[in-house]
Amino acid sequence: MSKPSMRRGTTVDGQELAVRAAQNTIAANPLLGIRAADLKLAARALLKGAAGQPKLFARHLANYAGELVDVARGTSVIQADPKDKRFADPAWQSSFLYRRVLQAYTSTGQGLARFIDATDLSAIDKDRARFLTSLIVDGMAPSNTVLGNPAALKKMVDTGGLSLVKGLQNLVDDVRHNGMLPSQVDSTPFELGRNVAATPGAVVFRNEVLELIQYAPTTAKVYKRPLVVCPPQINKFYAIDLSREKSLVQWILDSEVQLFAVSWRNPTTKQRDWNLDTYVAALDEAVDAARQITGSPDVNLWGNCSGGITMASYLGWLAARGQRKVASAVAAVCVLDMSTTEHTTVGLFTTPATVKAAKAVSRERGVVSGREMARMFAWLRPNDLIWNYWVNNYLLGNKPPAFDILHWNADTTRLPAGLHADYLDLIESNPFLNADALTVCGMPIDMGKVNVDAYVVGGITDHITPWQGCHGTARIYGSDTTFVLANSGHLQSLINPPTNPKAFFLTGKAGEAAPDAWAEQATRHEGSWWPHWRAWIGKHSGAKVAARAKLGSRKHPAGDAAPGAYVREP
């Protein structure tokens, strides 16, 4: 199954700006980032192609010069991608000057792409060269300047220059308060506990690492076996509880499921040594609390993204100890086969040297800051996360859009150096495929010994945790695992309420087939996968009992109201 094309643009309205950015929420892939040395590596690959094949380079240069002459004469037929909304303004076609500027820009990008394709560079060197040239070409787009952007120029004239004054104010504010990155969201309308993370519940357990939130049931009867959600350590847990109409928490409660969610504490340099062992031990305490409160001998467990890695480590640890506290597992947009990182942008620059350098930096600083991860991530997707906002905020003088997903995305967390190092070690050891390559809390783990029913979700357009990797996760849990492939990106695959008329998903057992073969034989369903999951979890949650109005128990009494205290820590 080929990945749909996702053209990116900059002259777009606020709603589309928000939707595009929501396709690129931060996740586990900026753990390494791109260093200056990596860009030099990419530049060296490009120069190697030019110097190693001078005749080829000269031929492409001559062709490029010829195209520029045609552009200047007005005889060029070169066209920008009609889906590229940076150039949607009619002036790009009707204006003598703008049409030529656009054709020259398009010719430059296409010429570089053709030259790289024609070289005899290795596949990885070609990809590195493409990455570098895309950064350069995206940055030099005429639409990124006032005079080169007809919409910005028109607004400047219409407002008597006020749009540029507002843009300058936005720029100064971002320099002072947003690490010199264009702000992606107007967060002023959102308030924790009021219009985001507002589902009623209470903290029923707390340790140094996490709070466990129990949500108030919404049905008269509930399944006996509870569900515990283990979120990623990158960003806060409430992606699953945004506005009511897209709240996964609300959907789960309405599915007659007793729901608990972990809220990780935002670590500081004092917690620099927290590592995978720390998080697995804390998760075990949370699971025990949920079991005690509900009286169920075991729970169902749900892990998203890097939370799925923590969950898998925990399940491996339980299996090594011969304990059965978890009956089934749900892994959403989570890749356990680390070889999949080779197929991402970061994977182009993942070498022992880059891993060593990244670990050294975080060890020295104690934590990897959320802002730092956001900056690294933004430069992996500059058109969506930088240049779009550059135009909107600075050239047009607009505020960034108010959007709950982006508000959550900007509410970043830090990653302790210990866990960061452990995550990077996973890339080399790939322990969920290689038995005994990872020791958790003193026990070597073997995913082959994990015996739980599993439900795994991937997204067709997810560039962070590619669906092929998610399918690999499903196979790690066993060939009978239910694999669901939604027609969405990373976060949208998870936050997938049944209100999108264009939504569809594929289902099938993970099986032994390769991903593309799996997709060929999978069953297509229209709509959201949430109702499909509701039927699945109902079969894995035991008998129904009367829902208790009172949260917590005598041993674990209800404390702070949801979303708790840790989520509010800066």
Coordinates of C-alpha atoms in Angstrom, one line a residue:
M1 CA 0.0 0.0 0.0
S2 CA 1.6 3.2 -1.0
K3 CA 1.5 6.3 1.2
P4 CA -0.8 9.1 0.0
S5 CA 1.0 12.2 -1.1
M6 CA 1.0 15.0 1.5
R7 CA 1.9 18.3 -0.1
R8 CA 2.7 21.1 2.2
G9 CA 2.0 24.7 1.9
T10 CA 2.2 28.1 3.7
T11 CA -0.5 30.3 2.4
V12 CA -3.4 28.6 4.2
D13 CA -6.1 29.6 6.5
G14 CA -6.0 29.0 10.3
Q15 CA -8.1 25.9 10.3
E16 CA -6.0 24.2 7.7
L17 CA -2.8 25.4 9.4
A18 CA -4.0 23.7 12.6
V19 CA -5.0 20.5 10.8
R20 CA -1.6 20.3 9.0
A21 CA 0.3 20.9 12.2
A22 CA -1.8 18.3 14.0
Q23 CA -0.5 15.8 11.5
N24 CA 3.0 16.5 13.0
T25 CA 2.6 16.4 16.7
I26 CA 5.7 15.6 18.7
A27 CA 6.5 12.0 19.5
A28 CA 9.4 9.8 20.2
N29 CA 11.4 10.4 16.9
P30 CA 13.2 13.6 17.9
L31 CA 15.3 11.6 20.4
L32 CA 18.4 12.0 18.2
G33 CA 17.7 15.2 16.2
I34 CA 19.8 16.4 13.4
R35 CA 23.3 17.8 14.3
A36 CA 25.4 20.2 12.2
A37 CA 27.7 17.3 11.6
D38 CA 24.8 15.4 10.0
L39 CA 24.0 18.3 7.7
K40 CA 27.7 18.3 6.7
L41 CA 27.3 14.6 6.0
A42 CA 24.4 15.3 3.7
A43 CA 26.3 18.1 2.0
R44 CA 29.3 15.8 1.5
A45 CA 27.0 13.3 -0.2
L46 CA 25.6 16.0 -2.5
L47 CA 29.1 17.2 -3.4
K48 CA 30.3 13.7 -3.9
G49 CA 27.6 13.2 -6.5
A50 CA 28.7 16.4 -8.3
A51 CA 32.4 15.8 -8.1
G52 CA 32.2 12.1 -8.9
Q53 CA 30.2 12.6 -12.0
P54 CA 31.3 15.9 -13.5
K55 CA 29.7 15.2 -16.9
L56 CA 26.4 14.4 -15.4
F57 CA 26.6 17.5 -13.2
A58 CA 27.5 19.7 -16.2
R59 CA 24.6 18.3 -18.3
H60 CA 22.1 18.9 -15.5
L61 CA 23.5 22.4 -14.9
A62 CA 23.2 23.2 -18.6
N63 CA 19.6 22.0 -18.6
Y64 CA 18.8 24.1 -15.6
A65 CA 20.3 27.2 -17.2
G66 CA 18.3 26.5 -20.3
E67 CA 15.1 26.3 -18.2
L68 CA 15.9 29.6 -16.6
V69 CA 16.3 31.2 -20.0
D70 CA 12.9 29.8 -21.0
V71 CA 11.4 31.2 -17.8
A72 CA 12.8 34.6 -18.5
R73 CA 11.5 34.6 -22.1
G74 CA 8.1 33.5 -20.9
T75 CA 8.2 30.3 -22.9
S76 CA 8.6 27.8 -20.0
V77 CA 5.7 25.4 -19.4
I78 CA 7.0 24.3 -16.0
Q79 CA 4.3 24.2 -13.3
A80 CA 4.4 24.0 -9.5
D81 CA 2.4 21.2 -8.0
P82 CA -1.2 22.3 -8.1
K83 CA -1.7 20.9 -4.6
D84 CA 1.0 23.1 -3.2
K85 CA -1.0 25.8 -1.4
R86 CA 1.9 28.1 -0.9
F87 CA 1.2 29.1 -4.4
A88 CA -2.6 29.0 -4.4
D89 CA -2.9 32.8 -4.8
P90 CA -4.1 33.7 -8.4
A91 CA -1.3 36.2 -8.7
W92 CA 1.2 33.3 -9.1
Q93 CA -0.4 32.7 -12.5
S94 CA -1.7 36.1 -13.5
S95 CA 1.2 38.2 -12.7
F96 CA 4.1 38.5 -15.2
L97 CA 6.7 38.7 -12.4
Y98 CA 5.2 36.2 -9.9
R99 CA 4.7 33.5 -12.6
R100 CA 8.4 33.7 -13.6
V101 CA 9.6 33.8 -10.0
L102 CA 7.5 30.7 -9.3
Q103 CA 8.7 28.9 -12.4
A104 CA 12.4 29.7 -11.5
Y105 CA 11.9 28.4 -8.0
T106 CA 10.1 25.2 -9.2
S107 CA 12.8 24.6 -11.8
T108 CA 15.5 24.8 -9.1
G109 CA 13.8 22.2 -6.9
Q110 CA 13.0 19.9 -9.7
G111 CA 16.4 20.2 -11.2
L112 CA 18.1 19.3 -7.9
A113 CA 15.8 16.3 -7.5
R114 CA 16.5 15.0 -11.0
F115 CA 20.3 15.4 -10.5
I116 CA 20.2 13.5 -7.2
D117 CA 18.1 10.7 -8.8
A118 CA 20.5 10.4 -11.7
T119 CA 23.7 10.1 -9.7
D120 CA 25.2 6.7 -8.7
L121 CA 25.2 7.6 -5.0
S122 CA 24.1 4.9 -2.6
A123 CA 20.4 4.9 -1.6
I124 CA 21.2 6.4 1.8
D125 CA 23.5 9.1 0.4
K126 CA 20.7 10.0 -2.0
D127 CA 18.2 10.3 0.8
R128 CA 20.6 12.4 2.8
A129 CA 21.2 14.7 -0.2
R130 CA 17.4 14.9 -0.7
F131 CA 16.9 15.9 2.9
L132 CA 19.5 18.7 2.7
T133 CA 18.2 20.0 -0.6
S134 CA 14.6 20.0 0.7
L135 CA 15.7 22.1 3.7
I136 CA 17.4 24.6 1.4
V137 CA 14.6 24.6 -1.3
D138 CA 11.9 25.0 1.3
G139 CA 13.7 27.8 3.0
M140 CA 14.3 29.8 -0.2
A141 CA 10.6 29.6 -1.3
P142 CA 9.6 33.1 -2.5
S143 CA 6.4 32.8 -0.4
N144 CA 8.6 33.1 2.7
T145 CA 9.2 36.8 2.0
V146 CA 6.9 39.8 2.0
L147 CA 7.7 40.9 -1.5
G148 CA 7.6 37.3 -2.8
N149 CA 4.3 36.5 -1.2
P150 CA 1.4 38.2 -3.0
A151 CA -1.0 37.6 -0.1
A152 CA 1.3 39.2 2.4
L153 CA 2.0 42.1 0.1
K154 CA -1.7 42.7 -0.5
K155 CA -2.4 42.6 3.2
M156 CA 0.4 45.0 4.0
V157 CA -1.0 47.5 1.5
D158 CA -4.6 46.9 2.7
T159 CA -3.7 47.5 6.3
G160 CA -1.3 50.4 5.7
G161 CA 1.6 48.3 7.0
L162 CA -0.2 47.2 10.2
S163 CA 0.0 43.5 9.4
L164 CA 3.8 43.8 9.3
V165 CA 3.8 45.7 12.7
K166 CA 1.7 42.9 14.2
G167 CA 4.0 40.3 12.6
L168 CA 7.0 42.1 14.1
Q169 CA 5.3 42.0 17.5
N170 CA 4.7 38.2 17.0
L171 CA 8.3 37.7 16.0
V172 CA 9.6 39.6 19.1
D173 CA 7.3 37.6 21.3
D174 CA 8.5 34.3 19.9
V175 CA 12.1 35.3 20.2
R176 CA 11.5 36.1 23.9
H177 CA 9.2 33.3 24.8
N178 CA 9.2 30.5 22.3
G179 CA 12.9 29.7 21.7
M180 CA 12.9 31.7 18.4
L181 CA 10.4 29.3 16.8
P182 CA 7.1 30.5 15.3
S183 CA 4.3 29.8 17.8
Q184 CA 1.9 27.1 16.5
V185 CA -1.1 27.7 18.7
D186 CA -3.0 30.3 20.6
S187 CA -3.4 28.5 23.9
T188 CA -5.3 31.2 25.7
P189 CA -8.8 29.6 25.3
F190 CA -7.7 26.3 26.9
E191 CA -7.7 25.5 30.6
L192 CA -6.9 22.1 32.1
G193 CA -9.9 20.6 33.9
R194 CA -12.3 23.1 32.2
N195 CA -12.3 22.5 28.5
V196 CA -9.4 20.0 28.1
A197 CA -8.7 17.0 30.3
A198 CA -12.1 17.8 31.8
T199 CA -13.6 14.3 32.2
P200 CA -14.6 13.8 35.9
G201 CA -12.3 11.5 37.9
A202 CA -9.8 11.6 40.8
V203 CA -6.3 10.7 41.6
V204 CA -6.4 7.4 43.5
F205 CA -2.7 6.6 43.7
R206 CA 0.5 8.7 43.5
N207 CA 4.1 7.8 43.8
E208 CA 7.2 9.9 42.9
V209 CA 6.9 9.0 39.2
L210 CA 3.2 9.0 38.4
E211 CA -0.3 9.7 39.4
L212 CA -3.1 7.2 38.7
I213 CA -6.4 8.7 37.7
Q214 CA -9.6 6.8 38.1
Y215 CA -12.4 8.1 35.9
A216 CA -16.0 8.2 37.1
P217 CA -18.1 5.6 35.3
T218 CA -20.8 6.9 32.9
T219 CA -22.9 3.7 32.8
A220 CA -24.9 1.8 35.4
K221 CA -22.9 -1.4 34.8
V222 CA -19.2 -1.8 34.0
Y223 CA -17.0 -4.7 33.1
K224 CA -15.2 -6.2 36.1
R225 CA -11.7 -6.1 34.6
P226 CA -10.4 -2.5 34.4
L227 CA -8.3 -0.8 31.7
V228 CA -5.1 1.0 32.6
V229 CA -3.7 3.5 30.0
C230 CA 0.1 3.9 29.9
P231 CA 0.8 7.2 28.0
P232 CA 4.1 8.2 26.4
Q233 CA 6.6 10.1 28.6
I234 CA 6.9 12.7 25.8
N235 CA 4.1 15.2 26.3
K236 CA 1.4 14.9 28.9
F237 CA -1.2 12.2 29.1
Y238 CA -4.3 14.2 28.2
A239 CA -4.1 13.7 24.4
I240 CA -6.7 11.1 25.1
D241 CA -9.0 13.6 26.8
L242 CA -9.2 16.8 24.8
S243 CA -12.6 18.2 24.0
R244 CA -15.6 16.0 24.8
E245 CA -16.4 15.2 21.2
K246 CA -13.0 13.8 20.6
S247 CA -12.3 12.4 24.1
L248 CA -11.1 8.8 24.0
V249 CA -11.5 8.7 27.7
Q250 CA -15.2 9.5 27.3
W251 CA -15.6 6.9 24.6
I252 CA -14.0 4.2 26.8
L253 CA -16.2 5.1 29.8
D254 CA -19.3 5.0 27.6
S255 CA -18.1 1.5 26.5
E256 CA -18.8 0.3 30.1
V257 CA -15.1 0.0 30.9
Q258 CA -13.6 0.9 34.3
L259 CA -10.9 3.3 33.3
F260 CA -7.6 4.3 34.9
A261 CA -5.0 6.5 33.3
V262 CA -1.4 7.1 34.2
S263 CA -0.1 10.7 34.4
W264 CA 3.7 10.8 34.4
R265 CA 5.4 13.4 36.5
N266 CA 7.4 16.0 34.4
P267 CA 11.0 15.2 35.5
T268 CA 13.7 17.8 36.3
T269 CA 17.4 17.4 36.6
K270 CA 16.8 16.0 40.1
Q271 CA 15.3 13.0 38.4
R272 CA 18.1 12.6 35.8
D273 CA 18.6 9.0 36.7
W274 CA 15.1 7.9 36.1
N275 CA 15.3 5.1 33.5
L276 CA 13.2 2.4 32.0
D277 CA 13.4 0.4 35.3
T278 CA 12.0 3.4 37.1
Y279 CA 9.0 3.7 34.9
V280 CA 8.3 0.0 34.8
A281 CA 8.4 -0.3 38.6
A282 CA 6.1 2.7 38.9
L283 CA 3.7 1.3 36.3
D284 CA 3.6 -2.0 38.3
E285 CA 2.5 0.0 41.4
A286 CA -0.3 1.7 39.3
V287 CA -1.5 -1.7 38.0
D288 CA -1.6 -3.1 41.5
A289 CA -3.6 -0.1 42.7
A290 CA -6.1 -0.6 39.9
R291 CA -6.4 -4.3 40.8
Q292 CA -6.9 -3.5 44.4
I293 CA -9.6 -0.8 43.8
T294 CA -11.6 -2.9 41.4
G295 CA -11.0 -6.3 43.0
S296 CA -10.0 -7.7 39.7
P297 CA -7.0 -10.1 39.7
D298 CA -5.7 -8.6 36.5
V299 CA -6.2 -5.6 34.2
N300 CA -6.2 -4.8 30.5
L301 CA -3.3 -2.5 29.6
W302 CA -3.1 0.2 26.8
G303 CA 0.1 1.8 25.7
N304 CA 0.4 4.7 23.2
C305 CA 3.6 5.5 21.2
S306 CA 6.6 5.4 23.6
G307 CA 4.1 4.4 26.4
G308 CA 3.7 1.2 24.3
I309 CA 7.5 0.6 24.8
T310 CA 7.1 1.0 28.5
M311 CA 4.1 -1.4 28.4
A312 CA 6.0 -4.0 26.4
S313 CA 9.0 -3.8 28.8
Y314 CA 6.6 -4.3 31.7
L315 CA 4.9 -7.2 30.1
G316 CA 8.3 -8.8 29.4
W317 CA 9.2 -8.3 33.0
L318 CA 6.0 -9.8 34.2
A319 CA 6.5 -12.8 32.0
A320 CA 10.1 -13.2 33.2
R321 CA 8.7 -13.3 36.8
G322 CA 5.9 -15.7 35.9
Q323 CA 3.3 -13.1 37.0
R324 CA 0.0 -12.6 35.2
K325 CA -1.4 -9.2 36.1
V326 CA -2.3 -8.2 32.6
A327 CA -5.0 -10.0 30.5
S328 CA -4.7 -8.1 27.2
A329 CA -2.8 -5.3 25.7
V330 CA -3.6 -2.5 23.3
A331 CA -0.7 -0.9 21.5
A332 CA -1.5 2.3 19.5
V333 CA 0.9 3.9 17.1
C334 CA 3.8 2.1 18.7
V335 CA 6.8 0.6 17.0
L336 CA 8.8 -2.1 18.9
D337 CA 11.0 -3.3 16.1
M338 CA 13.6 -0.6 16.2
S339 CA 15.0 -1.4 12.8
T340 CA 12.0 0.5 11.5
T341 CA 13.8 3.8 12.4
E342 CA 16.0 3.2 9.3
H343 CA 13.0 4.3 7.2
T344 CA 12.5 7.6 8.9
T345 CA 14.3 10.9 8.4
V346 CA 16.1 10.6 11.7
G347 CA 17.2 7.1 10.6
L348 CA 19.2 8.6 7.8
F349 CA 21.6 10.0 10.4
T350 CA 21.4 7.3 13.1
T351 CA 24.9 6.0 13.6
P352 CA 26.8 4.9 16.7
A353 CA 28.4 8.3 16.7
T354 CA 25.1 10.2 16.7
V355 CA 23.7 7.9 19.4
K356 CA 26.8 8.4 21.5
A357 CA 26.7 12.2 21.1
A358 CA 23.0 12.4 21.9
K359 CA 23.5 10.4 25.1
A360 CA 26.5 12.5 26.1
V361 CA 24.5 15.7 25.8
S362 CA 21.5 14.5 27.8
R363 CA 23.7 13.1 30.5
E364 CA 25.5 16.4 30.8
R365 CA 22.2 18.4 31.0
G366 CA 20.3 15.8 33.0
V367 CA 17.2 16.0 30.9
V368 CA 16.1 16.5 27.3
S369 CA 13.8 19.5 27.3
G370 CA 10.5 19.5 25.6
R371 CA 11.3 22.7 23.8
E372 CA 14.5 21.2 22.5
M373 CA 12.7 18.1 21.2
A374 CA 10.1 20.4 19.6
R375 CA 12.8 22.4 17.9
M376 CA 14.5 19.2 16.6
F377 CA 11.2 17.9 15.4
A378 CA 10.2 21.2 13.7
W379 CA 13.3 21.1 11.5
L380 CA 12.4 17.6 10.4
R381 CA 9.1 19.0 9.0
P382 CA 10.0 22.7 8.3
N383 CA 7.3 23.5 5.8
D384 CA 4.5 22.2 8.2
L385 CA 6.0 23.4 11.5
I386 CA 8.1 26.5 10.7
W387 CA 7.5 28.1 7.3
N388 CA 3.7 27.8 7.5
Y389 CA 3.8 29.8 10.8
W390 CA 6.5 32.1 9.6
V391 CA 4.1 33.3 6.9
N392 CA 1.0 33.3 9.1
N393 CA 2.5 34.9 12.2
Y394 CA 5.1 37.3 10.8
L395 CA 4.2 38.1 7.1
L396 CA 0.5 38.2 7.5
G397 CA 0.5 39.3 11.1
N398 CA -2.1 36.7 12.2
K399 CA -2.3 34.9 15.5
P400 CA -1.7 31.2 15.3
P401 CA -4.9 29.2 15.5
A402 CA -6.5 28.1 18.7
F403 CA -6.7 24.3 18.5
D404 CA -6.9 21.8 21.4
I405 CA -4.5 19.3 19.8
L406 CA -1.9 21.9 19.2
H407 CA -2.4 23.3 22.7
W408 CA -1.6 19.8 24.1
N409 CA 1.3 19.4 21.7
A410 CA 2.9 22.7 23.0
D411 CA 2.5 21.5 26.6
T412 CA 5.8 19.7 26.4
T413 CA 7.6 17.6 29.0
R414 CA 11.2 16.8 29.7
L415 CA 12.8 13.4 29.3
P416 CA 15.2 12.3 32.0
A417 CA 18.7 11.4 30.8
G418 CA 18.4 7.9 32.0
L419 CA 15.3 7.1 30.1
H420 CA 16.6 8.9 27.0
A421 CA 19.8 6.7 27.1
D422 CA 17.7 3.6 27.5
Y423 CA 15.5 4.5 24.5
L424 CA 18.6 5.1 22.4
D425 CA 20.0 1.7 23.4
L426 CA 16.9 0.1 22.1
I427 CA 17.8 1.2 18.6
E428 CA 21.0 -0.9 18.8
S429 CA 19.9 -3.9 20.7
N430 CA 16.3 -4.2 19.3
P431 CA 15.4 -6.2 22.4
F432 CA 11.7 -6.8 21.6
L433 CA 12.9 -9.0 18.7
N434 CA 16.1 -10.3 20.3
A435 CA 15.4 -12.2 23.5
D436 CA 17.4 -11.4 26.6
A437 CA 18.9 -8.3 25.0
L438 CA 17.2 -6.0 27.5
T439 CA 17.2 -6.4 31.3
V440 CA 14.3 -4.8 33.1
C441 CA 14.4 -4.4 36.9
G442 CA 17.0 -7.2 37.0
M443 CA 15.2 -9.6 34.7
P444 CA 16.1 -10.3 31.1
I445 CA 13.0 -10.1 28.9
D446 CA 11.8 -12.3 26.1
M447 CA 8.7 -11.1 24.3
G448 CA 8.2 -14.7 23.1
K449 CA 7.1 -15.5 26.6
V450 CA 4.5 -12.7 26.8
N451 CA 1.1 -14.4 26.4
V452 CA -1.6 -11.8 26.1
D453 CA -4.3 -11.1 23.5
A454 CA -3.3 -7.9 21.8
Y455 CA -5.0 -5.2 19.7
V456 CA -2.5 -3.0 17.7
V457 CA -3.3 0.2 15.8
G458 CA -1.3 2.0 13.1
G459 CA -2.0 4.9 10.8
I460 CA -1.6 4.9 7.0
T461 CA -0.1 8.4 6.9
D462 CA 1.8 8.2 10.2
H463 CA 5.4 9.2 9.4
I464 CA 6.5 9.0 13.1
T465 CA 5.6 5.4 13.8
P466 CA 5.2 4.0 10.2
W467 CA 2.3 1.6 9.9
Q468 CA 4.6 -1.1 8.6
G469 CA 6.4 -0.9 12.0
C470 CA 3.2 -1.0 13.9
H471 CA 2.3 -4.1 12.0
G472 CA 5.6 -5.5 13.2
T473 CA 4.6 -4.7 16.7
A474 CA 1.4 -6.7 16.2
R475 CA 3.5 -9.7 15.0
I476 CA 5.7 -9.4 18.1
Y477 CA 2.6 -9.9 20.2
G478 CA 1.7 -13.0 18.1
S479 CA 0.2 -13.9 14.8
D480 CA -3.3 -13.9 16.3
T481 CA -3.0 -10.2 17.3
T482 CA -5.7 -8.0 15.8
F483 CA -4.1 -5.3 13.7
V484 CA -6.1 -2.2 12.8
L485 CA -4.9 0.3 10.2
A486 CA -6.6 3.7 10.2
N487 CA -6.5 6.1 7.3
S488 CA -4.9 8.8 9.4
G489 CA -1.6 10.2 10.8
H490 CA 0.0 9.6 14.1
L491 CA -2.2 11.3 16.6
Q492 CA -5.3 11.2 14.4
S493 CA -5.1 7.4 14.3
L494 CA -5.4 7.4 18.1
I495 CA -7.9 10.3 18.4
N496 CA -10.3 8.8 15.9
P497 CA -13.9 9.6 17.0
P498 CA -16.7 8.2 14.9
T499 CA -17.7 11.6 13.5
N500 CA -15.3 11.8 10.5
P501 CA -17.3 10.9 7.3
K502 CA -14.0 10.2 5.4
A503 CA -12.6 7.8 8.0
F504 CA -12.0 4.1 7.2
F505 CA -9.8 1.4 8.6
L506 CA -8.5 -2.1 7.7
T507 CA -8.5 -5.1 10.1
G508 CA -7.1 -8.5 10.1
K509 CA -4.9 -10.9 12.2
A510 CA -1.3 -9.9 12.2
G511 CA -0.4 -13.2 10.6
E512 CA 2.9 -14.0 9.1
A513 CA 2.6 -11.9 6.0
A514 CA 4.7 -8.9 5.2
P515 CA 2.9 -5.5 5.7
D516 CA 1.9 -4.9 2.1
A517 CA 0.6 -8.5 1.7
W518 CA -1.4 -8.0 5.0
A519 CA -3.0 -4.9 3.6
E520 CA -4.0 -6.7 0.4
Q521 CA -5.9 -9.3 2.3
A522 CA -7.2 -7.1 5.2
T523 CA -10.9 -6.3 5.5
R524 CA -11.9 -2.7 4.9
H525 CA -14.5 -0.9 7.2
E526 CA -16.0 2.6 6.8
G527 CA -15.8 5.0 9.8
S528 CA -13.7 5.0 12.9
W529 CA -12.1 2.0 14.5
W530 CA -13.3 3.0 18.0
P531 CA -16.6 0.9 17.7
H532 CA -14.5 -2.1 16.5
W533 CA -12.3 -1.8 19.5
R534 CA -15.4 -1.4 21.8
A535 CA -16.5 -4.9 20.6
W536 CA -13.0 -6.3 21.1
I537 CA -12.5 -4.9 24.6
G538 CA -15.9 -6.1 25.7
K539 CA -14.8 -9.7 25.0
H540 CA -11.7 -9.2 27.1
S541 CA -13.1 -7.5 30.2
G542 CA -15.0 -10.2 32.0
A543 CA -18.5 -10.0 33.5
K544 CA -20.4 -6.9 34.1
V545 CA -21.0 -5.6 37.6
A546 CA -22.8 -2.6 39.1
A547 CA -20.7 0.6 38.7
R548 CA -19.6 2.1 42.0
A549 CA -20.3 5.8 42.4
K550 CA -17.4 6.3 44.8
L551 CA -13.9 6.3 43.3
G552 CA -10.9 4.7 44.9
S553 CA -10.9 2.4 47.9
R554 CA -10.1 2.5 51.6
K555 CA -6.5 1.7 50.8
H556 CA -6.4 4.1 47.9
P557 CA -8.9 6.9 48.6
A558 CA -9.8 9.5 46.0
G559 CA -7.6 12.6 46.2
D560 CA -7.1 15.5 43.8
A561 CA -9.8 15.8 41.1
A562 CA -8.8 14.8 37.6
P563 CA -6.6 15.7 35.8
G564 CA -4.5 15.7 38.9
A565 CA -1.5 17.7 40.1
Y566 CA 1.4 16.3 38.1
V567 CA -0.1 17.4 34.8
R568 CA 0.0 21.0 36.0
E569 CA 3.7 20.9 36.9
P570 CA 5.7 23.1 34.5

